[in-house]
């Protein structure tokens, strides 16, 4: 099959992307410094040298400014599953991918300086906590949908729901552990080492049905 050509990014698209990123970066810096509720949209617009309407054009809700990568978080588990190797199940692919990110001390799983401050901002803003909960629910719905597509499961089949729930639990358990340990002031490298052990223990307690579900065939 011929590989689909990716259309080069035009000047207008690049400028829009750069503007969006600048607004998000400025907003995030202000939120981290003073807290989410203490920073109005008008101040963010002024600091970014854009209008308030421009901010809302890029970010329909204030929470989107801080959790601007939510789409990637929602789709992460599905990306792992869709990219699984031949002979590999959905859960084993997820565990493998998470092990790789943890071992690499990747900021994508919170192993970075400043993550504790990020979580503190979320903890002190009810709107962000609510949005984060919704992101988790969307990720759960997304992985269930992906499992149904990948296996051709019938609408009444509960296995995609059950296995998807277990996969989402792995993610929330890992991220929750890393968040608590980083908030306790531990070094990212130390948390990485212990998180790898946590993933091993998680795999040990998972049942064979979950571990062997949706194996990719040739």
PDB file of C-alpha atoms in Angstrom:
ATOM      1  CA  UNK A   1       0.000   0.000   0.000  1.00  0.00           C
ATOM      2  CA  UNK A   2       1.408   3.393  -0.960  1.00  0.00           C
ATOM      3  CA  UNK A   3       2.153   5.657   1.968  1.00  0.00           C
ATOM      4  CA  UNK A   4      -0.093   8.706   2.087  1.00  0.00           C
ATOM      5  CA  UNK A   5       1.826  11.920   1.570  1.00  0.00           C
ATOM      6  CA  UNK A   6       1.680  14.408   4.426  1.00  0.00           C
ATOM      7  CA  UNK A   7       0.774  17.884   3.233  1.00  0.00           C
ATOM      8  CA  UNK A   8       3.449  20.416   4.243  1.00  0.00           C
ATOM      9  CA  UNK A   9       2.378  22.919   6.864  1.00  0.00           C
ATOM     10  CA  UNK A  10       1.550  26.273   5.299  1.00  0.00           C
ATOM     11  CA  UNK A  11       2.626  29.646   6.656  1.00  0.00           C
ATOM     12  CA  UNK A  12      -0.861  30.432   7.973  1.00  0.00           C
ATOM     13  CA  UNK A  13      -1.146  27.095   9.765  1.00  0.00           C
ATOM     14  CA  UNK A  14       2.308  27.503  11.275  1.00  0.00           C
ATOM     15  CA  UNK A  15       1.524  30.976  12.583  1.00  0.00           C
ATOM     16  CA  UNK A  16      -1.736  29.738  14.105  1.00  0.00           C
ATOM     17  CA  UNK A  17       0.046  26.845  15.769  1.00  0.00           C
ATOM     18  CA  UNK A  18       2.760  29.136  17.129  1.00  0.00           C
ATOM     19  CA  UNK A  19       0.190  31.633  18.425  1.00  0.00           C
ATOM     20  CA  UNK A  20      -1.743  28.884  20.148  1.00  0.00           C
ATOM     21  CA  UNK A  21       1.408  27.531  21.763  1.00  0.00           C
ATOM     22  CA  UNK A  22       2.512  31.000  22.907  1.00  0.00           C
ATOM     23  CA  UNK A  23      -0.847  31.696  24.539  1.00  0.00           C
ATOM     24  CA  UNK A  24      -0.802  28.299  26.262  1.00  0.00           C
ATOM     25  CA  UNK A  25       2.767  28.706  27.489  1.00  0.00           C
ATOM     26  CA  UNK A  26       2.100  32.170  28.909  1.00  0.00           C
ATOM     27  CA  UNK A  27      -1.120  31.033  30.579  1.00  0.00           C
ATOM     28  CA  UNK A  28       0.548  27.971  32.074  1.00  0.00           C
ATOM     29  CA  UNK A  29       3.362  30.083  33.491  1.00  0.00           C
ATOM     30  CA  UNK A  30       0.882  32.433  35.154  1.00  0.00           C
ATOM     31  CA  UNK A  31      -1.193  29.546  36.521  1.00  0.00           C
ATOM     32  CA  UNK A  32       1.877  27.855  37.982  1.00  0.00           C
ATOM     33  CA  UNK A  33       2.984  31.101  39.567  1.00  0.00           C
ATOM     34  CA  UNK A  34      -0.302  32.285  41.083  1.00  0.00           C
ATOM     35  CA  UNK A  35      -2.890  29.530  40.749  1.00  0.00           C
ATOM     36  CA  UNK A  36      -5.575  28.804  38.185  1.00  0.00           C
ATOM     37  CA  UNK A  37      -8.440  30.809  39.686  1.00  0.00           C
ATOM     38  CA  UNK A  38      -6.280  33.876  40.377  1.00  0.00           C
ATOM     39  CA  UNK A  39      -5.453  34.542  36.719  1.00  0.00           C
ATOM     40  CA  UNK A  40      -8.222  36.025  34.517  1.00  0.00           C
ATOM     41  CA  UNK A  41      -8.399  35.464  30.780  1.00  0.00           C
ATOM     42  CA  UNK A  42      -7.964  39.208  30.175  1.00  0.00           C
ATOM     43  CA  UNK A  43      -4.556  39.136  31.850  1.00  0.00           C
ATOM     44  CA  UNK A  44      -3.471  36.171  29.749  1.00  0.00           C
ATOM     45  CA  UNK A  45      -4.583  37.956  26.581  1.00  0.00           C
ATOM     46  CA  UNK A  46      -2.662  41.082  27.525  1.00  0.00           C
ATOM     47  CA  UNK A  47       0.488  39.108  28.364  1.00  0.00           C
ATOM     48  CA  UNK A  48       0.261  37.271  25.035  1.00  0.00           C
ATOM     49  CA  UNK A  49      -0.493  40.508  23.141  1.00  0.00           C
ATOM     50  CA  UNK A  50      -3.744  39.179  21.703  1.00  0.00           C
ATOM     51  CA  UNK A  51      -7.416  39.935  22.271  1.00  0.00           C
ATOM     52  CA  UNK A  52      -9.627  38.050  24.708  1.00  0.00           C
ATOM     53  CA  UNK A  53     -11.636  36.813  21.730  1.00  0.00           C
ATOM     54  CA  UNK A  54      -8.453  35.401  20.191  1.00  0.00           C
ATOM     55  CA  UNK A  55      -7.750  33.437  23.375  1.00  0.00           C
ATOM     56  CA  UNK A  56     -11.247  31.953  23.278  1.00  0.00           C
ATOM     57  CA  UNK A  57     -10.917  31.185  19.577  1.00  0.00           C
ATOM     58  CA  UNK A  58      -8.003  28.894  20.381  1.00  0.00           C
ATOM     59  CA  UNK A  59      -9.203  27.731  23.802  1.00  0.00           C
ATOM     60  CA  UNK A  60     -13.012  27.589  24.214  1.00  0.00           C
ATOM     61  CA  UNK A  61     -12.701  27.105  27.992  1.00  0.00           C
ATOM     62  CA  UNK A  62     -10.172  28.414  30.498  1.00  0.00           C
ATOM     63  CA  UNK A  63      -9.319  24.854  31.552  1.00  0.00           C
ATOM     64  CA  UNK A  64      -8.129  24.157  27.987  1.00  0.00           C
ATOM     65  CA  UNK A  65      -5.290  26.622  28.506  1.00  0.00           C
ATOM     66  CA  UNK A  66      -3.787  24.505  31.281  1.00  0.00           C
ATOM     67  CA  UNK A  67      -4.765  21.056  30.055  1.00  0.00           C
ATOM     68  CA  UNK A  68      -4.015  21.844  26.424  1.00  0.00           C
ATOM     69  CA  UNK A  69      -2.674  18.371  25.649  1.00  0.00           C
ATOM     70  CA  UNK A  70      -5.780  16.521  26.767  1.00  0.00           C
ATOM     71  CA  UNK A  71      -6.491  15.115  23.289  1.00  0.00           C
ATOM     72  CA  UNK A  72      -3.161  13.286  23.310  1.00  0.00           C
ATOM     73  CA  UNK A  73      -3.868  11.931  26.799  1.00  0.00           C
ATOM     74  CA  UNK A  74      -7.307  10.700  25.764  1.00  0.00           C
ATOM     75  CA  UNK A  75      -5.918   8.892  22.726  1.00  0.00           C
ATOM     76  CA  UNK A  76      -2.695   7.571  24.284  1.00  0.00           C
ATOM     77  CA  UNK A  77      -3.967   4.120  25.277  1.00  0.00           C
ATOM     78  CA  UNK A  78      -5.549   3.601  21.872  1.00  0.00           C
ATOM     79  CA  UNK A  79      -2.296   4.584  20.159  1.00  0.00           C
ATOM     80  CA  UNK A  80      -0.448   1.988  22.218  1.00  0.00           C
ATOM     81  CA  UNK A  81      -2.971  -0.704  21.332  1.00  0.00           C
ATOM     82  CA  UNK A  82      -3.167   0.109  17.631  1.00  0.00           C
ATOM     83  CA  UNK A  83       0.640   0.003  17.380  1.00  0.00           C
ATOM     84  CA  UNK A  84       1.002  -3.367  19.152  1.00  0.00           C
ATOM     85  CA  UNK A  85       3.337  -5.915  17.614  1.00  0.00           C
ATOM     86  CA  UNK A  86       2.316  -9.110  15.880  1.00  0.00           C
ATOM     87  CA  UNK A  87       1.532 -11.700  18.536  1.00  0.00           C
ATOM     88  CA  UNK A  88       1.164  -9.034  21.217  1.00  0.00           C
ATOM     89  CA  UNK A  89      -2.040  -8.411  23.152  1.00  0.00           C
ATOM     90  CA  UNK A  90      -3.574  -5.034  23.910  1.00  0.00           C
ATOM     91  CA  UNK A  91      -2.632  -5.066  27.605  1.00  0.00           C
ATOM     92  CA  UNK A  92       0.919  -6.274  27.021  1.00  0.00           C
ATOM     93  CA  UNK A  93       1.412  -3.493  24.473  1.00  0.00           C
ATOM     94  CA  UNK A  94       0.216  -0.916  26.994  1.00  0.00           C
ATOM     95  CA  UNK A  95       2.513  -2.304  29.692  1.00  0.00           C
ATOM     96  CA  UNK A  96       5.453  -2.337  27.271  1.00  0.00           C
ATOM     97  CA  UNK A  97       4.873   1.255  26.212  1.00  0.00           C
ATOM     98  CA  UNK A  98       4.523   2.474  29.779  1.00  0.00           C
ATOM     99  CA  UNK A  99       7.671   0.623  30.812  1.00  0.00           C
ATOM    100  CA  UNK A 100       9.561   2.334  27.989  1.00  0.00           C
ATOM    101  CA  UNK A 101       8.352   5.781  29.022  1.00  0.00           C
ATOM    102  CA  UNK A 102       9.040   5.178  32.706  1.00  0.00           C
ATOM    103  CA  UNK A 103      12.494   3.767  32.008  1.00  0.00           C
ATOM    104  CA  UNK A 104      13.258   6.820  29.845  1.00  0.00           C
ATOM    105  CA  UNK A 105      12.195   9.087  32.751  1.00  0.00           C
ATOM    106  CA  UNK A 106       9.777  10.716  30.340  1.00  0.00           C
ATOM    107  CA  UNK A 107       7.830  13.884  31.178  1.00  0.00           C
ATOM    108  CA  UNK A 108       4.896  12.262  29.365  1.00  0.00           C
ATOM    109  CA  UNK A 109       4.301  10.221  32.525  1.00  0.00           C
ATOM    110  CA  UNK A 110       5.063  13.051  34.939  1.00  0.00           C
ATOM    111  CA  UNK A 111       8.724  12.224  35.544  1.00  0.00           C
ATOM    112  CA  UNK A 112       9.983  15.785  35.364  1.00  0.00           C
ATOM    113  CA  UNK A 113      10.887  18.743  37.501  1.00  0.00           C
ATOM    114  CA  UNK A 114       7.847  20.886  38.234  1.00  0.00           C
ATOM    115  CA  UNK A 115       5.262  18.111  37.992  1.00  0.00           C
ATOM    116  CA  UNK A 116       4.397  18.497  41.663  1.00  0.00           C
ATOM    117  CA  UNK A 117       3.636  22.183  41.079  1.00  0.00           C
ATOM    118  CA  UNK A 118       1.441  21.252  38.114  1.00  0.00           C
ATOM    119  CA  UNK A 119      -0.534  18.821  40.266  1.00  0.00           C
ATOM    120  CA  UNK A 120      -0.830  21.383  43.047  1.00  0.00           C
ATOM    121  CA  UNK A 121      -2.482  23.817  40.629  1.00  0.00           C
ATOM    122  CA  UNK A 122      -4.966  21.111  39.609  1.00  0.00           C
ATOM    123  CA  UNK A 123      -5.673  20.145  43.226  1.00  0.00           C
ATOM    124  CA  UNK A 124      -6.547  23.729  44.147  1.00  0.00           C
ATOM    125  CA  UNK A 125      -8.861  24.373  41.181  1.00  0.00           C
ATOM    126  CA  UNK A 126     -12.236  22.550  41.180  1.00  0.00           C
ATOM    127  CA  UNK A 127     -12.710  23.301  37.469  1.00  0.00           C
ATOM    128  CA  UNK A 128      -9.414  21.589  36.620  1.00  0.00           C
ATOM    129  CA  UNK A 129     -10.196  18.587  38.812  1.00  0.00           C
ATOM    130  CA  UNK A 130     -13.536  18.233  37.050  1.00  0.00           C
ATOM    131  CA  UNK A 131     -11.928  18.509  33.622  1.00  0.00           C
ATOM    132  CA  UNK A 132      -9.246  15.975  34.538  1.00  0.00           C
ATOM    133  CA  UNK A 133     -11.942  13.523  35.634  1.00  0.00           C
ATOM    134  CA  UNK A 134     -13.689  14.039  32.290  1.00  0.00           C
ATOM    135  CA  UNK A 135     -10.445  13.430  30.407  1.00  0.00           C
ATOM    136  CA  UNK A 136     -10.071  10.126  32.236  1.00  0.00           C
ATOM    137  CA  UNK A 137     -13.617   9.128  31.290  1.00  0.00           C
ATOM    138  CA  UNK A 138     -12.994  10.049  27.664  1.00  0.00           C
ATOM    139  CA  UNK A 139      -9.830   7.940  27.664  1.00  0.00           C
ATOM    140  CA  UNK A 140     -11.830   5.006  29.016  1.00  0.00           C
ATOM    141  CA  UNK A 141     -14.486   5.414  26.330  1.00  0.00           C
ATOM    142  CA  UNK A 142     -11.816   5.781  23.648  1.00  0.00           C
ATOM    143  CA  UNK A 143      -9.932   2.598  24.552  1.00  0.00           C
ATOM    144  CA  UNK A 144     -13.167   0.588  24.728  1.00  0.00           C
ATOM    145  CA  UNK A 145     -14.120   1.836  21.262  1.00  0.00           C
ATOM    146  CA  UNK A 146     -10.661   0.920  19.948  1.00  0.00           C
ATOM    147  CA  UNK A 147     -10.832  -2.588  21.406  1.00  0.00           C
ATOM    148  CA  UNK A 148     -14.206  -3.140  19.741  1.00  0.00           C
ATOM    149  CA  UNK A 149     -12.784  -2.016  16.418  1.00  0.00           C
ATOM    150  CA  UNK A 150      -9.617  -4.074  16.753  1.00  0.00           C
ATOM    151  CA  UNK A 151     -11.414  -7.283  17.721  1.00  0.00           C
ATOM    152  CA  UNK A 152     -14.638  -6.880  15.757  1.00  0.00           C
ATOM    153  CA  UNK A 153     -16.551  -7.446  18.989  1.00  0.00           C
ATOM    154  CA  UNK A 154     -20.338  -7.428  18.828  1.00  0.00           C
ATOM    155  CA  UNK A 155     -22.230  -4.593  20.486  1.00  0.00           C
ATOM    156  CA  UNK A 156     -23.370  -6.853  23.307  1.00  0.00           C
ATOM    157  CA  UNK A 157     -19.878  -8.217  24.055  1.00  0.00           C
ATOM    158  CA  UNK A 158     -18.744  -6.950  27.470  1.00  0.00           C
ATOM    159  CA  UNK A 159     -15.080  -7.926  27.095  1.00  0.00           C
ATOM    160  CA  UNK A 160     -14.012  -4.644  25.437  1.00  0.00           C
ATOM    161  CA  UNK A 161     -15.633  -2.795  28.330  1.00  0.00           C
ATOM    162  CA  UNK A 162     -13.986  -4.974  30.961  1.00  0.00           C
ATOM    163  CA  UNK A 163     -10.533  -5.088  29.379  1.00  0.00           C
ATOM    164  CA  UNK A 164     -10.694  -1.400  28.519  1.00  0.00           C
ATOM    165  CA  UNK A 165     -11.467  -0.679  32.154  1.00  0.00           C
ATOM    166  CA  UNK A 166      -8.430  -2.671  33.246  1.00  0.00           C
ATOM    167  CA  UNK A 167      -6.184  -0.874  30.762  1.00  0.00           C
ATOM    168  CA  UNK A 168      -7.471   2.503  31.974  1.00  0.00           C
ATOM    169  CA  UNK A 169      -6.881   1.339  35.564  1.00  0.00           C
ATOM    170  CA  UNK A 170      -3.245   0.574  34.751  1.00  0.00           C
ATOM    171  CA  UNK A 171      -2.785   4.110  33.467  1.00  0.00           C
ATOM    172  CA  UNK A 172      -4.532   5.786  36.413  1.00  0.00           C
ATOM    173  CA  UNK A 173      -2.674   3.626  38.939  1.00  0.00           C
ATOM    174  CA  UNK A 174       0.704   4.371  37.384  1.00  0.00           C
ATOM    175  CA  UNK A 175       0.048   8.099  37.019  1.00  0.00           C
ATOM    176  CA  UNK A 176      -1.376   8.311  40.521  1.00  0.00           C
ATOM    177  CA  UNK A 177       1.697   6.609  41.973  1.00  0.00           C
ATOM    178  CA  UNK A 178       4.113   8.832  40.072  1.00  0.00           C
ATOM    179  CA  UNK A 179       2.162  11.942  41.063  1.00  0.00           C
ATOM    180  CA  UNK A 180       2.200  11.081  44.765  1.00  0.00           C
ATOM    181  CA  UNK A 181       5.899  10.259  44.763  1.00  0.00           C
ATOM    182  CA  UNK A 182       6.852  13.403  42.841  1.00  0.00           C
ATOM    183  CA  UNK A 183       4.736  15.514  45.210  1.00  0.00           C
ATOM    184  CA  UNK A 184       6.653  13.918  48.094  1.00  0.00           C
ATOM    185  CA  UNK A 185       9.800  15.531  46.696  1.00  0.00           C
ATOM    186  CA  UNK A 186      11.513  12.446  45.335  1.00  0.00           C
ATOM    187  CA  UNK A 187      13.872  12.578  42.361  1.00  0.00           C
ATOM    188  CA  UNK A 188      12.395  11.534  39.017  1.00  0.00           C
ATOM    189  CA  UNK A 189      15.067   8.862  38.497  1.00  0.00           C
ATOM    190  CA  UNK A 190      14.222   7.234  41.836  1.00  0.00           C
ATOM    191  CA  UNK A 191      10.492   7.311  41.127  1.00  0.00           C
ATOM    192  CA  UNK A 192      11.181   5.816  37.692  1.00  0.00           C
ATOM    193  CA  UNK A 193      12.944   2.827  39.222  1.00  0.00           C
ATOM    194  CA  UNK A 194      10.138   2.139  41.688  1.00  0.00           C
ATOM    195  CA  UNK A 195       7.446   2.700  39.052  1.00  0.00           C
ATOM    196  CA  UNK A 196       9.000  -0.060  36.946  1.00  0.00           C
ATOM    197  CA  UNK A 197       8.591  -2.376  39.918  1.00  0.00           C
ATOM    198  CA  UNK A 198       4.983  -1.252  40.266  1.00  0.00           C
ATOM    199  CA  UNK A 199       4.304  -2.169  36.629  1.00  0.00           C
ATOM    200  CA  UNK A 200       5.781  -5.616  37.241  1.00  0.00           C
ATOM    201  CA  UNK A 201       3.443  -6.114  40.204  1.00  0.00           C
ATOM    202  CA  UNK A 202       0.486  -4.895  38.177  1.00  0.00           C
ATOM    203  CA  UNK A 203       1.215  -7.447  35.471  1.00  0.00           C
ATOM    204  CA  UNK A 204       1.449 -10.226  38.077  1.00  0.00           C
ATOM    205  CA  UNK A 205      -2.052  -9.589  39.411  1.00  0.00           C
ATOM    206  CA  UNK A 206      -3.774  -9.274  36.028  1.00  0.00           C
ATOM    207  CA  UNK A 207      -5.696 -12.318  34.841  1.00  0.00           C
ATOM    208  CA  UNK A 208      -4.899 -14.317  31.726  1.00  0.00           C
ATOM    209  CA  UNK A 209      -8.077 -13.173  29.973  1.00  0.00           C
ATOM    210  CA  UNK A 210      -7.007  -9.535  30.242  1.00  0.00           C
ATOM    211  CA  UNK A 211      -3.353 -10.204  29.445  1.00  0.00           C
ATOM    212  CA  UNK A 212      -4.188 -12.226  26.332  1.00  0.00           C
ATOM    213  CA  UNK A 213      -7.060 -10.194  24.928  1.00  0.00           C
ATOM    214  CA  UNK A 214      -6.875  -8.706  21.422  1.00  0.00           C
ATOM    215  CA  UNK A 215      -3.656 -10.413  20.330  1.00  0.00           C
ATOM    216  CA  UNK A 216      -2.578  -9.078  16.956  1.00  0.00           C
ATOM    217  CA  UNK A 217      -2.446 -11.829  14.355  1.00  0.00           C
ATOM    218  CA  UNK A 218      -0.480 -11.831  11.116  1.00  0.00           C
TER     219      UNK A 218
END
